[in-house]
CSV table of C-alpha atoms and ligand atoms in Angstrom, one decimal:
chain,number,residue,atom,x,y,z
E,1,MET,CA,-86.2,16.5,187.0
E,2,THR,CA,-89.1,14.5,185.8
E,3,ASN,CA,-91.2,12.8,188.4
E,4,SER,CA,-91.2,9.5,186.7
E,5,CYS,CA,-92.3,7.7,189.9
E,6,GLU,CA,-95.3,9.9,190.4
E,7,ILE,CA,-97.7,7.8,192.3
E,8,LEU,CA,-101.4,8.1,191.6
E,9,VAL,CA,-103.4,7.7,194.7
E,10,SER,CA,-106.4,5.7,193.8
E,11,ASN,CA,-109.8,6.5,195.2
E,12,PRO,CA,-111.3,4.9,197.2
E,13,VAL,CA,-108.2,3.7,199.2
E,14,ASN,CA,-107.7,0.7,201.4
E,15,LEU,CA,-104.8,-0.5,203.5
E,16,ASP,CA,-103.5,-2.8,200.8
E,17,THR,CA,-103.5,-0.3,198.0
E,18,LEU,CA,-101.7,2.3,200.2
E,19,THR,CA,-99.2,-0.3,201.4
E,20,SER,CA,-98.4,-1.3,197.8
E,21,GLN,CA,-98.1,2.4,196.8
E,22,LEU,CA,-95.6,2.9,199.7
E,23,ALA,CA,-93.7,-0.1,198.5
E,24,THR,CA,-93.6,1.2,194.9
E,25,LEU,CA,-92.5,4.6,196.2
E,26,GLU,CA,-89.8,3.1,198.3
E,27,LEU,CA,-88.5,1.1,195.3
E,28,GLU,CA,-88.5,3.9,192.8
E,29,ALA,CA,-87.3,6.5,195.2
E,30,SER,CA,-84.3,4.3,196.3
E,31,HIS,CA,-83.4,3.7,192.7
E,32,ARG,CA,-83.4,7.4,191.9
E,33,ILE,CA,-81.5,8.4,195.0
E,34,LEU,CA,-78.8,5.9,194.2
E,35,LYS,CA,-78.6,7.2,190.6
E,36,ALA,CA,-78.5,10.9,191.6
E,37,ASN,CA,-75.1,12.4,190.7
E,38,SER,CA,-75.0,15.7,192.5
E,39,ALA,CA,-75.9,17.3,195.8
E,40,GLN,CA,-78.3,19.6,193.8
E,41,ASP,CA,-80.1,16.6,192.2
E,42,LEU,CA,-80.4,15.0,195.6
E,43,GLU,CA,-81.9,18.1,197.2
E,44,GLN,CA,-84.5,18.3,194.4
E,45,LEU,CA,-85.3,14.7,194.9
E,46,ARG,CA,-85.7,15.2,198.6
E,47,ILE,CA,-88.2,17.9,198.0
E,48,SER,CA,-90.2,16.0,195.5
E,49,LEU,CA,-90.2,12.9,197.7
E,50,LEU,CA,-90.5,14.2,201.2
E,51,GLY,CA,-91.5,17.8,200.8
E,52,LYS,CA,-94.3,18.8,203.2
E,53,LYS,CA,-96.3,20.4,200.4
E,54,GLY,CA,-96.7,18.2,197.3
E,55,GLY,CA,-94.1,15.7,198.3
E,56,GLN,CA,-95.0,12.2,197.1
E,57,LEU,CA,-95.0,10.7,200.6
E,58,SER,CA,-97.3,13.5,201.9
E,59,ARG,CA,-99.6,12.8,199.0
E,60,VAL,CA,-99.8,9.1,200.0
E,61,LEU,CA,-100.3,10.1,203.6
E,62,GLY,CA,-103.0,12.5,202.6
E,63,ALA,CA,-105.0,9.6,201.3
E,64,MET,CA,-104.8,8.0,204.7
E,65,GLY,CA,-107.7,10.1,205.9
E,66,SER,CA,-110.0,7.7,204.0
E,67,LEU,CA,-108.8,4.7,205.9
E,68,PRO,CA,-110.8,3.3,208.9
E,69,HIS,CA,-109.6,4.8,212.2
E,70,HIS,CA,-108.0,1.6,213.5
E,71,GLN,CA,-105.8,1.2,210.4
E,72,ARG,CA,-104.4,4.7,210.4
E,73,PRO,CA,-101.7,4.2,213.1
E,74,LEU,CA,-100.3,1.2,211.3
E,75,MET,CA,-100.2,3.1,208.0
E,76,GLY,CA,-98.6,6.1,209.8
E,77,GLN,CA,-95.9,3.8,211.2
E,78,ARG,CA,-95.1,2.4,207.8
E,79,ALA,CA,-95.0,5.8,206.2
E,80,ASN,CA,-92.7,7.1,209.0
E,81,THR,CA,-90.4,4.1,208.6
E,82,LEU,CA,-90.3,4.8,204.8
E,83,LYS,CA,-89.6,8.5,205.4
E,84,LYS,CA,-86.7,7.7,207.8
E,85,GLY,CA,-85.3,5.1,205.4
E,86,LEU,CA,-85.4,7.5,202.5
E,87,GLN,CA,-83.8,10.3,204.6
E,88,GLU,CA,-81.0,7.9,205.5
E,89,LEU,CA,-80.5,6.9,201.9
E,90,LEU,CA,-80.4,10.6,200.8
E,91,SER,CA,-77.8,11.5,203.4
E,92,GLU,CA,-75.8,8.3,202.6
E,93,ARG,CA,-75.8,9.2,198.9
E,94,LEU,CA,-74.9,12.8,199.7
E,95,GLN,CA,-71.9,11.5,201.7
E,96,GLN,CA,-70.9,9.2,198.9
E,97,LEU,CA,-71.0,12.0,196.4
E,98,GLU,CA,-69.0,14.3,198.6
E,99,THR,CA,-66.4,11.6,199.3
E,100,LYS,CA,-66.2,11.0,195.5
E,101,ALA,CA,-65.8,14.7,194.7
E,102,LEU,CA,-63.1,15.1,197.4
E,103,GLY,CA,-61.3,12.1,196.1
E,104,GLU,CA,-61.4,13.6,192.6
E,105,ARG,CA,-60.1,17.0,193.8
E,106,LEU,CA,-57.3,15.4,195.8
E,107,ALA,CA,-56.2,13.3,192.8
E,108,GLN,CA,-56.3,16.4,190.6
E,109,GLU,CA,-54.3,18.5,193.1
E,110,ALA,CA,-51.9,15.7,194.1
E,111,VAL,CA,-48.3,16.6,194.4
E,112,ASP,CA,-45.8,13.9,193.3
E,113,VAL,CA,-43.2,14.3,195.9
E,114,SER,CA,-40.9,11.9,194.1
E,115,ALA,CA,-41.0,14.0,190.8
E,116,PRO,CA,-37.6,15.7,190.1
E,117,ALA,CA,-37.5,19.4,191.2
E,118,LEU,CA,-37.9,22.1,188.6
E,119,TYR,CA,-34.5,23.3,187.5
E,120,THR,CA,-33.9,26.9,188.5
E,121,PRO,CA,-30.6,27.9,187.0
E,122,LEU,CA,-28.5,30.2,189.3
E,123,GLY,CA,-26.6,33.0,187.6
E,124,HIS,CA,-22.8,33.3,188.2
E,125,GLY,CA,-20.0,35.5,187.1
E,126,HIS,CA,-18.6,35.3,183.6
E,127,PRO,CA,-15.1,33.7,183.7
E,128,LEU,CA,-13.5,36.8,182.2
E,129,LEU,CA,-15.0,39.1,184.8
E,130,SER,CA,-14.3,36.7,187.6
E,131,SER,CA,-10.6,36.6,186.5
E,132,LEU,CA,-10.5,40.4,186.4
E,133,GLU,CA,-12.0,40.7,189.8
E,134,GLU,CA,-9.7,38.1,191.2
E,135,ILE,CA,-6.6,39.8,189.8
E,136,VAL,CA,-7.7,43.2,191.2
E,137,THR,CA,-8.5,41.6,194.6
E,138,ILE,CA,-5.0,40.1,194.8
E,139,PHE,CA,-3.4,43.5,194.2
E,140,CYS,CA,-5.7,45.2,196.6
E,141,GLY,CA,-4.5,42.7,199.2
E,142,LEU,CA,-1.0,43.9,198.5
E,143,GLY,CA,-2.0,47.5,199.2
E,144,TYR,CA,-2.9,48.7,195.7
E,145,GLN,CA,-5.8,51.0,194.8
E,146,VAL,CA,-8.0,50.6,191.8
E,147,VAL,CA,-8.0,53.5,189.3
E,148,ASP,CA,-9.7,54.1,186.0
E,149,GLY,CA,-9.0,55.9,182.7
E,150,PRO,CA,-10.8,56.7,179.4
E,151,GLU,CA,-11.0,54.2,176.5
E,152,ILE,CA,-10.8,57.1,174.0
E,153,GLU,CA,-7.3,58.5,174.4
E,154,THR,CA,-5.1,61.0,172.8
E,155,ASP,CA,-1.8,60.2,171.0
E,156,HIS,CA,0.0,61.9,173.9
E,157,TYR,CA,-1.3,59.6,176.7
E,158,ASN,CA,-1.3,56.4,174.6
E,159,PHE,CA,2.1,56.9,173.0
E,160,SER,CA,4.2,60.1,173.5
E,161,ALA,CA,4.1,60.3,177.3
E,162,LEU,CA,5.0,56.6,177.4
E,163,ASN,CA,8.2,57.4,175.6
E,164,ILE,CA,6.9,56.3,172.2
E,165,PRO,CA,7.6,59.3,169.9
E,166,GLU,CA,5.8,59.9,166.6
E,167,ASP,CA,8.3,58.2,164.3
E,168,HIS,CA,9.2,55.4,166.7
E,169,PRO,CA,8.8,51.9,165.3
E,170,ALA,CA,7.3,50.7,168.6
E,171,ARG,CA,4.0,52.4,167.4
E,172,GLU,CA,3.8,49.5,164.9
E,173,MET,CA,3.9,47.0,167.8
E,174,GLN,CA,0.3,48.0,168.4
E,175,ASP,CA,-2.1,48.5,165.4
E,176,THR,CA,-4.3,51.3,166.4
E,177,PHE,CA,-7.9,52.3,165.7
E,178,TYR,CA,-7.8,56.1,165.0
E,179,LEU,CA,-10.9,58.2,165.5
E,180,SER,CA,-11.8,61.3,163.5
E,181,GLY,CA,-10.5,64.4,165.3
E,182,GLY,CA,-7.2,62.8,166.0
E,183,ASN,CA,-8.1,60.7,169.1
E,184,LEU,CA,-7.7,56.9,169.2
E,185,LEU,CA,-9.0,53.9,171.1
E,186,ARG,CA,-6.4,53.1,173.7
E,187,THR,CA,-4.3,50.1,172.7
E,188,HIS,CA,-3.3,49.3,176.3
E,189,THR,CA,-4.0,50.4,179.8
E,190,SER,CA,-0.5,52.0,180.2
E,191,PRO,CA,-1.8,55.6,179.6
E,192,VAL,CA,-3.6,55.3,183.0
E,193,GLN,CA,0.0,55.3,184.5
E,194,ILE,CA,0.5,58.8,183.1
E,195,ARG,CA,-2.9,60.1,184.0
E,196,HIS,CA,-2.6,58.9,187.5
E,197,LEU,CA,0.9,60.3,188.1
E,198,GLU,CA,-0.2,63.7,186.7
E,199,SER,CA,-2.7,64.1,189.4
E,200,HIS,CA,-1.2,62.1,192.3
E,201,ALA,CA,2.2,62.6,193.8
E,202,PRO,CA,4.2,59.4,194.7
E,203,PRO,CA,4.3,57.2,196.5
E,204,VAL,CA,1.6,55.4,194.4
E,205,GLN,CA,0.5,51.8,194.1
E,206,VAL,CA,-2.4,51.4,191.7
E,207,VAL,CA,-4.0,48.9,189.4
E,208,ALA,CA,-6.1,49.9,186.4
E,209,PRO,CA,-8.2,47.3,184.8
E,210,GLY,CA,-10.1,48.0,181.5
E,211,ARG,CA,-10.9,47.4,177.9
E,212,VAL,CA,-8.3,48.0,175.2
E,213,TYR,CA,-8.6,47.9,171.4
E,214,ARG,CA,-6.3,46.8,168.5
E,215,ARG,CA,-6.7,46.3,164.8
E,216,ASP,CA,-6.2,42.6,165.0
E,217,ALA,CA,-8.1,40.0,163.0
E,218,VAL,CA,-10.1,37.6,165.1
E,219,ASP,CA,-8.6,34.2,165.6
E,220,ALA,CA,-8.1,31.7,168.4
E,221,THR,CA,-5.7,34.0,170.3
E,222,HIS,CA,-6.7,37.5,169.0
E,223,SER,CA,-9.6,39.8,169.5
E,224,PRO,CA,-9.8,43.5,168.5
E,225,ILE,CA,-11.3,44.2,171.9
E,226,PHE,CA,-9.8,42.7,175.0
E,227,HIS,CA,-9.0,43.6,178.6
E,228,GLN,CA,-5.8,44.4,180.5
E,229,VAL,CA,-4.8,45.2,184.0
E,230,GLU,CA,-2.1,47.8,184.5
E,231,VAL,CA,0.0,47.7,187.6
E,232,LEU,CA,2.1,50.7,188.8
E,233,ALA,CA,4.2,51.4,191.9
E,234,VAL,CA,6.3,54.6,192.3
E,235,ASP,CA,8.3,55.3,195.4
E,236,GLU,CA,11.7,56.0,196.7
E,237,GLY,CA,14.1,53.1,196.4
E,238,LEU,CA,12.0,50.7,194.4
E,239,HIS,CA,14.1,48.2,192.4
E,240,PHE,CA,13.7,45.2,190.2
E,241,GLY,CA,13.6,42.9,193.3
E,242,HIS,CA,10.4,44.6,194.4
E,243,LEU,CA,8.9,44.1,190.9
E,244,ARG,CA,10.0,40.4,190.8
E,245,GLY,CA,8.6,39.7,194.3
E,246,THR,CA,5.3,41.4,193.5
E,247,VAL,CA,4.9,39.6,190.2
E,248,ILE,CA,5.8,36.2,191.7
E,249,GLN,CA,3.5,36.7,194.7
E,250,PHE,CA,0.6,37.6,192.3
E,251,LEU,CA,1.2,34.7,190.0
E,252,ARG,CA,1.4,32.2,192.8
E,253,THR,CA,-1.9,33.4,194.2
E,254,PHE,CA,-3.7,33.5,190.8
E,255,PHE,CA,-2.3,30.4,189.0
E,256,GLY,CA,-1.1,28.3,191.9
E,257,ASP,CA,2.4,26.9,192.2
E,258,LEU,CA,3.4,26.9,188.5
E,259,PRO,CA,7.0,27.5,187.5
E,260,VAL,CA,7.6,31.2,186.6
E,261,ARG,CA,10.4,32.7,184.4
E,262,PHE,CA,11.3,36.3,183.5
E,263,ARG,CA,12.6,36.9,180.0
E,264,ALA,CA,14.5,40.1,179.0
E,265,SER,CA,12.3,42.1,176.6
E,266,TYR,CA,11.7,45.6,175.4
E,267,PHE,CA,9.0,48.2,176.1
E,268,PRO,CA,9.6,51.9,175.4
E,269,PHE,CA,8.2,52.9,178.8
E,270,THR,CA,10.3,50.5,181.0
E,271,GLU,CA,14.0,49.9,181.4
E,272,PRO,CA,14.9,47.2,182.0
E,273,SER,CA,11.9,45.3,180.7
E,274,ALA,CA,10.8,41.7,180.9
E,275,GLU,CA,8.1,39.4,179.8
E,276,VAL,CA,6.9,36.8,182.3
E,277,ASP,CA,6.0,33.2,181.4
E,278,VAL,CA,4.3,30.5,183.5
E,279,GLN,CA,4.8,26.8,182.7
E,280,TRP,CA,1.5,25.1,182.1
E,281,GLN,CA,1.2,21.5,180.9
E,282,GLY,CA,4.8,21.5,179.8
E,283,ARG,CA,4.6,24.7,177.8
E,284,TRP,CA,5.8,28.2,178.7
E,285,LEU,CA,3.0,30.7,178.3
E,286,GLU,CA,3.5,34.4,178.3
E,287,VAL,CA,1.2,36.1,180.8
E,288,MET,CA,2.5,39.7,181.3
E,289,GLY,CA,5.0,42.4,180.4
E,290,CYS,CA,6.7,44.4,183.1
E,291,GLY,CA,9.8,46.5,183.9
E,292,MET,CA,11.2,49.5,185.8
E,293,VAL,CA,9.5,52.7,184.8
E,294,ASP,CA,11.8,54.4,182.3
E,295,PRO,CA,13.4,57.5,183.8
E,296,ALA,CA,12.3,59.4,180.6
E,297,VAL,CA,8.7,58.8,181.5
E,298,LEU,CA,9.2,60.0,185.1
E,299,GLU,CA,11.0,63.1,183.8
E,300,GLY,CA,8.2,63.8,181.4
E,301,LEU,CA,5.9,64.0,184.4
E,302,GLY,CA,8.2,66.3,186.3
E,303,LEU,CA,9.4,63.6,188.7
E,304,ASP,CA,13.1,63.5,189.6
E,305,PRO,CA,14.3,60.0,188.5
E,306,GLU,CA,17.2,60.4,191.0
E,307,ARG,CA,14.7,60.4,193.8
E,308,TRP,CA,11.8,58.4,192.5
E,309,SER,CA,11.8,55.0,190.9
E,310,GLY,CA,8.9,52.7,189.9
E,311,PHE,CA,7.9,49.5,188.4
E,312,ALA,CA,5.0,48.7,186.1
E,313,ALA,CA,3.4,45.6,184.6
E,314,GLY,CA,0.6,44.9,182.2
E,315,MET,CA,-1.3,41.8,181.5
E,316,GLY,CA,-4.0,40.6,179.3
E,317,ILE,CA,-7.0,39.3,181.3
E,318,GLU,CA,-8.3,37.0,178.5
E,319,ARG,CA,-4.9,35.4,178.4
E,320,ALA,CA,-4.7,35.0,182.1
E,321,CYS,CA,-8.2,33.5,182.2
E,322,MET,CA,-7.5,31.1,179.4
E,323,VAL,CA,-4.3,29.8,181.0
E,324,ARG,CA,-6.0,29.5,184.3
E,325,HIS,CA,-8.9,27.5,183.0
E,326,GLY,CA,-7.3,25.7,180.1
E,327,ILE,CA,-9.5,27.5,177.5
E,328,ASP,CA,-8.1,27.0,174.0
E,329,ASP,CA,-9.9,29.8,172.1
E,330,ILE,CA,-10.4,33.4,173.1
E,331,ARG,CA,-13.6,33.6,171.0
E,332,ARG,CA,-15.3,31.3,173.6
E,333,LEU,CA,-15.1,34.2,176.1
E,334,PHE,CA,-17.2,36.4,173.9
E,335,SER,CA,-19.6,33.9,172.5
E,336,SER,CA,-22.2,33.8,175.3
E,337,ASP,CA,-22.5,30.0,174.7
E,338,LEU,CA,-24.2,28.7,177.9
E,339,ARG,CA,-22.8,25.2,177.4
E,340,PHE,CA,-19.4,26.8,177.8
E,341,LEU,CA,-20.2,29.4,180.5
E,342,HIS,CA,-22.0,26.8,182.7
E,343,GLN,CA,-18.6,25.2,183.4
E,344,PHE,CA,-17.4,28.1,185.5
H,401,LIG,N1,1.4,48.0,177.7
H,401,LIG,C1,2.0,46.8,177.2
H,401,LIG,C2,1.3,46.1,176.2
H,401,LIG,O1,0.1,46.3,176.0
H,401,LIG,C3,2.1,45.8,178.4
H,401,LIG,C4,3.1,46.3,179.5
H,401,LIG,C5,4.4,46.0,179.4
H,401,LIG,C6,2.6,47.2,180.5
H,401,LIG,C7,5.3,46.4,180.3
H,401,LIG,C8,3.5,47.6,181.4
H,401,LIG,C9,4.8,47.2,181.3
H,401,LIG,O2,3.2,48.4,182.4
H,401,LIG,O3,5.7,47.7,182.3
H,401,LIG,O4,1.8,45.3,175.5
């Protein structure tokens, strides 16, 4: 900082020259104090003005020694008044600067409480998985257990054990992906029926959800990979009424109170067989296949069909999900399009 208001003390001094020097000091010092822009500048200014050694006021006062005795108290008083005034001005300016800095900081850190909150998207279940879980949960409520089976299957479990022999035209109902080594990708969840009954003696009540594969070209209603839930109950005395009651109970819970109809159909592993439709927006939509477990299947497992009977059902989960939510294209379920997924 330059001492632009350095005051030269003239020699010899008298009351008038000292008084005018004090006045000049006051004027210039006040000006510089008011112009100081930081606490640091103010502190340097204080030292250069009021510092005991070499401060400008001390230097004026130092010259007081040359005044006649009777003038000294008056001069001392004036110098003290000036000192006090400057001290006050310094602390006022300091206060001002602090207030200004605080104001600036507050403005910078201000929180606009009326600003819209940041959008934090919440994750949620994929509609397909939610449908799968819901279907399984409904059957669990009816006393069913969840079981699992491999996606890579043998011809035996996927076809033969389900009463679909090698040369049977029913094999062509399901176009199969064959793997090298003779295995295949399961075309339905029905092989889990066989695997479960091989290792569990009846009575059984199980559901088997999972992925299945077919050589279908992709379009609005077909995908080479999709999901099914298999339902199987085997016990003494089970008849078609049990199947019908179970299916209707499930459909009412999952779809609500839509009209339901059973249509006679054919599956090699059930006899009799039916397909089940629900009426939605004036149209009948097929949602599952079902039937009484064919005695040939039970026999193949070493179970006496005179004693044991069973019913089974299989449904496509994509299909159920699409009917349930009014989705028009199966590809949407595999597209990961958030605009679509956010709706569920
Ligand atoms: N597995 C059949 C299919 O994928 C669906 C099916 C029909 C399963 C009747 C069953 C059943 O358990 O009883 O087309």
